[in-house]
Amino acid sequence: MTTQRSTDQHRKPVTLLGLGPMGLSLAQTLLRRGHPLTLWNRSPEKADGLVAEGARRARTAAEAVAASPVTLVCLAGYATMYEVLEPAAAALEGRSLVNLCSGTPAEAHAAVTWSGERGARYLDGAVMVPPPMVGEPGAVFLYSGPREVFDEHLEPLTSLGDPRHLGEDPGLAVLYNTAMLDMMYTTLNGWLHATALVGSAGVPARQFAELALGWFMPAVVDYAALARQAPDLDAGTYPGTLNTLEMNLNALEHITRTSQEQGIDSAHPRLMKEIAGRAVAEGHGGRNYLAVYELFKKATPHP
Ligand SMILES: NC(=O)c1ccc[n+]([C@@H]2O[C@H](COP(=O)([O-])OP(=O)(O)OC[C@H]3O[C@@H](n4cnc5c(N)ncnc54)[C@H](OP(=O)(O)O)[C@@H]3O)[C@@H](O)[C@H]2O)c1
């Protein structure tokens, strides 16, 4: 049996559009924190459980937007947001939109113009955690756009997690989001390719995990050391006292050749070797590995 939650009259009312896996989690968290919550979703039945817990279901997106000073958008993407909000344009006048859809900085900039033309103030956002972590300690949410909109709606944004305002440029939230996902995929590929490498000799992943993830990653990818070296990236100084790019290029050459010899895919190490090789060719050979950052800052040369 579901019990009706009581909303806290001191909490600010919030509207949420979108009840996919992430939207559902946002809604549950806002209800748990006592926010009067109005919901709209294309498939209305997804709100049934939330309505039983105290949320209000709007019949249209326009009715939902009109119910609160701020509307959170958690739909499949920017194009869906326009599709859903175009018929609600009149209700947007004088209200705030906080868009949590993933996208690109160009899409975020276009959304500012679109919202401005309809009289709405726009904050772009990105959710940095999976649905079960929303509202939990360490749930970081990124925002960019007008600081006053962020400050005005800080209470519901804080209910969802740890809100970080990155700056006035509306594209920053999705840019940071994409950059961190880039880091995630690169790290995951490193683990997966290394596992394929030892797997070529019949070593199961579960056996390799103990050494690779239990000992090597924490010992070698020293996150505190990376943070300490971040000012070196800003200054473009890469002292080669403890390791040089030349030496790292050798290691990447070995990884590439071993992958080929072991009969596994070598595209990933070849790419890393090619990048390090270009950095050496540009004169960074005596600097440490982080000097590849100098290449990453520039557009890829055409072959
Ligand atoms: N899930 C995650 O782990 C995660 C993590 C970080 C960020 N995000 C971002 O959060 C956003 C939502 O993600 P999600 O996982 O909840 O699910 P999703 O599959 O990206 O989006 C589902 C939502 O979009 C609606 N929708 C799709 N097409 C529509 C259309 N043509 N008209 C109206 N509504 C439409 C769905 O409505 P119906 O229910 O009617 O289908 C549902 O509300 C995405 O931008 C995603 O990138 C997700």
Coordinates of C-alpha atoms and ligand atoms in Angstrom, one line a residue:
M1 CA 0.0 0.0 0.0
T2 CA 1.3 3.4 -0.8
T3 CA 1.0 6.2 1.7
Q4 CA 0.3 9.8 0.7
R5 CA 3.3 12.0 1.6
S6 CA 2.6 15.4 3.0
T7 CA 4.2 18.3 1.2
D8 CA 5.9 21.0 3.2
Q9 CA 4.2 24.3 2.7
H10 CA 7.5 26.1 3.1
R11 CA 9.1 24.2 0.2
K12 CA 8.9 25.8 -3.2
P13 CA 6.6 24.2 -5.8
V14 CA 8.3 22.5 -8.7
T15 CA 7.1 21.2 -12.1
L16 CA 8.9 18.3 -13.8
L17 CA 8.4 17.2 -17.4
G18 CA 9.6 13.7 -18.2
L19 CA 9.3 10.4 -16.3
G20 CA 12.0 8.2 -17.9
P21 CA 14.3 6.4 -15.4
M22 CA 16.0 9.7 -14.5
G23 CA 12.8 11.8 -14.3
L24 CA 11.2 9.2 -12.0
S25 CA 14.1 9.4 -9.7
L26 CA 14.1 13.2 -9.7
A27 CA 10.4 13.1 -8.9
Q28 CA 10.7 10.6 -6.0
T29 CA 13.5 12.7 -4.5
L30 CA 11.6 16.0 -4.8
L31 CA 8.5 14.4 -3.1
R32 CA 10.7 12.9 -0.4
R33 CA 12.0 16.4 0.3
G34 CA 8.5 17.7 0.6
H35 CA 8.2 19.8 -2.5
P36 CA 4.7 20.4 -3.9
L37 CA 5.3 18.6 -7.3
T38 CA 3.4 18.8 -10.6
L39 CA 4.2 16.2 -13.2
W40 CA 3.6 15.8 -16.9
N41 CA 4.8 12.9 -19.0
R42 CA 3.8 11.7 -22.6
S43 CA 2.8 8.4 -21.1
P44 CA 0.7 9.6 -18.1
E45 CA 0.5 6.2 -16.4
K46 CA 4.1 6.5 -15.4
A47 CA 3.0 9.1 -12.8
D48 CA 0.5 6.8 -11.1
G49 CA 2.8 5.8 -8.2
L50 CA 4.0 9.4 -7.7
V51 CA 0.4 10.7 -7.6
A52 CA -0.4 8.1 -5.0
E53 CA 2.5 9.6 -3.0
G54 CA 1.2 13.2 -3.3
A55 CA 2.3 14.5 -6.7
R56 CA -0.2 16.3 -8.9
R57 CA -0.6 15.1 -12.5
A58 CA -1.2 17.8 -15.1
R59 CA -3.2 17.0 -18.2
T60 CA -1.0 19.0 -20.5
A61 CA 2.6 20.4 -20.5
A62 CA 1.1 23.9 -20.5
E63 CA -0.9 23.2 -17.3
A64 CA 2.2 21.7 -15.7
V65 CA 4.4 24.7 -16.5
A66 CA 1.7 27.1 -15.2
A67 CA 1.6 25.3 -11.8
S68 CA 5.1 26.4 -10.6
P69 CA 7.7 29.2 -10.9
V70 CA 10.3 26.7 -12.1
T71 CA 10.0 23.7 -14.5
L72 CA 12.6 21.0 -14.6
V73 CA 12.9 19.3 -18.0
C74 CA 14.2 15.7 -18.1
L75 CA 13.2 14.4 -21.5
A76 CA 15.1 12.4 -24.2
G77 CA 16.9 15.5 -25.6
Y78 CA 16.6 19.1 -26.7
A79 CA 14.5 18.3 -29.7
T80 CA 11.9 16.5 -27.5
M81 CA 11.9 19.5 -25.1
Y82 CA 10.9 21.8 -28.0
E83 CA 8.3 19.4 -29.2
V84 CA 6.8 19.2 -25.7
L85 CA 7.1 22.9 -24.7
E86 CA 6.1 24.6 -28.0
P87 CA 2.3 24.1 -27.2
A88 CA 3.1 25.4 -23.7
A89 CA 4.8 28.6 -24.9
A90 CA 2.3 31.0 -23.4
A91 CA 2.7 29.5 -20.0
L92 CA 6.5 30.0 -20.1
E93 CA 6.3 33.8 -20.0
G94 CA 7.9 35.0 -16.7
R95 CA 8.9 31.5 -15.5
S96 CA 12.2 29.6 -15.3
L97 CA 13.2 26.5 -17.2
V98 CA 15.9 24.2 -15.9
N99 CA 16.9 21.7 -18.6
L100 CA 18.6 18.5 -17.5
C101 CA 18.7 16.8 -20.9
S102 CA 22.1 15.7 -22.1
G103 CA 23.3 17.5 -25.3
T104 CA 25.9 19.8 -26.7
P105 CA 27.0 23.4 -25.9
A106 CA 25.5 24.6 -29.2
E107 CA 22.1 23.0 -28.2
A108 CA 22.3 24.8 -24.8
H109 CA 23.0 28.1 -26.5
A110 CA 20.1 27.6 -28.9
A111 CA 17.8 26.8 -26.0
V112 CA 18.6 30.1 -24.4
T113 CA 17.5 31.9 -27.5
W114 CA 14.3 29.8 -27.8
S115 CA 13.4 30.4 -24.2
G116 CA 14.1 34.1 -24.3
E117 CA 11.8 34.4 -27.3
R118 CA 9.0 32.9 -25.2
G119 CA 9.8 35.1 -22.1
A120 CA 11.3 32.4 -20.0
R121 CA 14.6 32.4 -18.1
Y122 CA 16.8 29.4 -18.9
L123 CA 19.3 27.5 -16.9
D124 CA 21.1 24.5 -18.5
G125 CA 22.0 21.5 -16.4
A126 CA 23.5 18.0 -16.4
V127 CA 23.0 15.1 -14.0
M128 CA 26.3 13.5 -13.2
V129 CA 25.0 10.4 -11.4
P130 CA 22.8 7.4 -12.3
P131 CA 19.1 7.5 -11.2
P132 CA 19.5 5.6 -7.8
M133 CA 22.1 8.1 -6.6
V134 CA 19.9 11.2 -7.1
G135 CA 19.4 12.9 -3.7
E136 CA 22.2 10.9 -2.1
P137 CA 25.5 12.4 -0.8
G138 CA 27.9 13.0 -3.7
A139 CA 25.1 13.4 -6.3
V140 CA 26.6 16.2 -8.3
F141 CA 24.4 18.3 -10.6
L142 CA 26.1 20.8 -13.0
Y143 CA 24.4 24.1 -14.0
S144 CA 25.3 27.0 -16.2
G145 CA 23.5 30.2 -17.2
P146 CA 22.3 33.2 -15.3
R147 CA 23.5 33.0 -11.7
E148 CA 20.3 34.7 -10.4
V149 CA 18.1 31.9 -11.8
F150 CA 20.4 29.4 -10.1
D151 CA 20.2 31.3 -6.8
E152 CA 16.4 31.8 -7.0
H153 CA 15.8 28.1 -7.4
L154 CA 18.6 26.8 -5.2
E155 CA 16.3 25.1 -2.8
P156 CA 14.8 22.5 -5.2
L157 CA 18.2 22.1 -6.9
T158 CA 19.8 21.4 -3.5
S159 CA 17.1 18.8 -2.8
L160 CA 18.3 16.8 -5.8
G161 CA 22.0 16.8 -4.9
D162 CA 25.0 18.9 -4.8
P163 CA 24.4 21.8 -7.3
R164 CA 27.5 23.4 -8.9
H165 CA 27.1 26.6 -10.9
L166 CA 29.9 26.6 -13.4
G167 CA 29.4 30.1 -14.9
E168 CA 27.2 32.3 -17.0
D169 CA 28.0 30.6 -20.3
P170 CA 25.0 28.3 -20.7
G171 CA 27.1 25.7 -22.7
L172 CA 29.4 25.0 -19.7
A173 CA 27.2 22.4 -17.9
V174 CA 27.0 20.0 -21.0
L175 CA 30.6 20.8 -21.9
Y176 CA 31.8 19.6 -18.5
N177 CA 29.4 16.7 -18.6
T178 CA 30.8 15.6 -22.0
A179 CA 34.4 16.1 -20.9
M180 CA 33.9 13.9 -17.8
L181 CA 32.1 11.2 -19.9
D182 CA 35.1 11.4 -22.3
M183 CA 37.3 10.6 -19.2
M184 CA 35.0 7.8 -18.2
Y185 CA 35.0 6.1 -21.6
T186 CA 38.8 6.4 -21.9
T187 CA 39.3 4.9 -18.5
L188 CA 36.8 2.1 -19.2
N189 CA 38.5 1.3 -22.6
G190 CA 41.8 1.2 -20.8
W191 CA 40.5 -1.4 -18.4
L192 CA 38.7 -3.4 -21.1
H193 CA 41.7 -3.4 -23.5
A194 CA 44.1 -4.4 -20.8
T195 CA 41.8 -7.2 -19.8
A196 CA 41.6 -8.4 -23.4
L197 CA 45.4 -8.4 -23.5
V198 CA 45.8 -10.7 -20.5
G199 CA 42.7 -12.6 -21.7
S200 CA 44.7 -13.5 -24.8
A201 CA 46.7 -15.8 -22.5
G202 CA 43.6 -17.3 -21.0
V203 CA 43.6 -15.1 -17.8
P204 CA 40.0 -14.5 -16.7
A205 CA 38.9 -10.8 -16.0
R206 CA 38.0 -11.7 -12.4
Q207 CA 41.6 -12.8 -11.8
F208 CA 43.2 -9.8 -13.4
A209 CA 40.8 -7.4 -11.6
E210 CA 42.5 -8.0 -8.2
L211 CA 45.9 -6.8 -9.4
A212 CA 44.7 -4.3 -12.0
L213 CA 41.9 -2.5 -10.1
G214 CA 42.8 -3.5 -6.6
W215 CA 46.4 -2.5 -6.7
F216 CA 47.6 -1.0 -10.0
M217 CA 45.0 1.7 -10.6
P218 CA 45.1 3.2 -7.1
A219 CA 48.9 3.1 -7.1
V220 CA 49.5 4.4 -10.6
V221 CA 46.5 6.7 -11.3
D222 CA 47.1 8.7 -8.2
Y223 CA 44.1 11.1 -8.3
A224 CA 45.5 13.4 -5.7
A225 CA 48.8 13.6 -7.7
L226 CA 46.8 14.4 -10.8
A227 CA 45.0 17.2 -9.0
R228 CA 48.3 18.6 -7.7
Q229 CA 49.7 18.5 -11.3
A230 CA 46.6 20.4 -12.8
P231 CA 48.4 23.8 -12.4
D232 CA 51.2 22.3 -14.6
L233 CA 48.6 21.8 -17.4
D234 CA 47.5 25.4 -17.1
A235 CA 51.1 26.6 -17.1
G236 CA 52.3 24.2 -19.9
T237 CA 55.2 23.0 -17.8
Y238 CA 55.9 19.2 -17.9
P239 CA 59.1 18.5 -16.1
G240 CA 60.5 15.2 -17.4
T241 CA 62.4 14.4 -14.2
L242 CA 60.5 11.2 -13.3
N243 CA 59.3 10.1 -16.8
T244 CA 59.6 11.4 -20.4
L245 CA 57.3 11.2 -23.3
E246 CA 60.0 9.3 -25.3
M247 CA 59.9 6.6 -22.6
N248 CA 56.1 6.5 -22.7
L249 CA 56.1 6.3 -26.5
N250 CA 58.2 3.2 -26.1
A251 CA 55.7 1.7 -23.7
L252 CA 52.8 2.5 -26.1
E253 CA 54.8 0.9 -28.9
H254 CA 55.2 -2.3 -26.8
I255 CA 51.5 -2.3 -26.0
T256 CA 50.6 -2.0 -29.7
R257 CA 53.1 -4.6 -30.8
T258 CA 52.1 -7.1 -28.1
S259 CA 48.4 -6.6 -29.0
Q260 CA 49.2 -7.5 -32.6
E261 CA 51.4 -10.4 -31.6
Q262 CA 48.8 -11.8 -29.2
G263 CA 46.1 -11.5 -32.0
I264 CA 43.9 -9.0 -30.3
D265 CA 42.6 -5.6 -31.6
S266 CA 45.3 -3.0 -31.6
A267 CA 43.3 0.1 -32.7
H268 CA 43.2 1.7 -29.3
P269 CA 46.9 1.4 -28.3
R270 CA 47.8 2.4 -31.9
L271 CA 45.8 5.6 -31.5
M272 CA 47.5 6.4 -28.1
K273 CA 50.9 5.6 -29.7
E274 CA 50.1 7.9 -32.6
I275 CA 49.2 10.7 -30.3
A276 CA 52.3 10.3 -28.2
G277 CA 54.4 10.1 -31.4
R278 CA 53.0 13.4 -32.6
A279 CA 53.8 15.0 -29.2
V280 CA 57.4 13.8 -29.5
A281 CA 57.6 15.1 -33.1
E282 CA 56.5 18.5 -31.8
G283 CA 59.4 18.6 -29.4
H284 CA 57.9 17.3 -26.2
G285 CA 59.9 14.1 -26.1
G286 CA 62.0 15.2 -23.0
R287 CA 58.9 16.3 -21.0
N288 CA 56.6 14.0 -19.0
Y289 CA 53.6 12.2 -20.4
L290 CA 51.1 15.0 -19.5
A291 CA 52.6 17.0 -22.3
V292 CA 50.2 15.2 -24.7
Y293 CA 47.8 17.8 -23.3
E294 CA 49.5 20.3 -25.7
L295 CA 48.1 18.2 -28.6
F296 CA 44.7 17.7 -27.1
K297 CA 44.3 21.5 -27.0
K298 CA 44.6 21.8 -30.7
A299 CA 42.4 20.6 -33.6
T300 CA 43.5 17.2 -35.1
P301 CA 45.6 17.9 -38.2
H302 CA 44.1 16.5 -41.4
P303 CA 46.0 13.5 -42.9
Ligands
LIG1 N1 19.3 7.5 -17.1 C1 20.5 7.9 -16.7 O1 21.4 7.2 -16.2 C2 20.9 9.4 -17.0 C3 22.1 9.9 -16.4 C4 22.4 11.2 -16.6 C5 21.6 12.0 -17.5 N2 20.5 11.4 -18.1 C6 19.8 12.3 -19.1 O2 18.5 12.5 -18.6 C7 17.6 12.6 -19.7 C8 16.4 11.7 -19.5 O3 16.9 10.4 -19.4 P1 16.1 9.1 -19.0 O4 17.1 8.0 -18.7 O5 15.1 9.4 -18.0 O6 15.3 8.5 -20.3 P2 15.2 8.9 -21.8 O7 14.9 7.6 -22.5 O8 16.5 9.6 -22.3 O9 14.0 9.9 -21.9 C9 12.7 9.4 -21.6 C10 11.7 10.6 -21.4 O10 11.6 11.3 -22.7 C11 10.2 11.2 -23.0 N3 10.1 11.3 -24.5 C12 10.8 10.7 -25.4 N4 10.4 11.0 -26.7 C13 9.3 11.9 -26.5 C14 8.5 12.6 -27.4 N5 8.6 12.5 -28.7 N6 7.5 13.4 -26.9 C15 7.4 13.5 -25.5 N7 8.2 12.8 -24.6 C16 9.1 12.0 -25.1 C17 9.7 9.9 -22.4 O11 8.3 9.9 -22.4 P3 7.6 8.4 -22.3 O12 7.7 8.0 -20.8 O13 6.2 8.7 -22.7 O14 8.3 7.5 -23.2 C18 10.4 10.0 -21.1 O15 9.7 10.9 -20.3 C19 18.4 12.4 -20.9 O16 18.7 13.6 -21.6 C20 19.6 11.6 -20.4 O17 20.7 11.8 -21.3 C21 20.2 10.1 -17.9

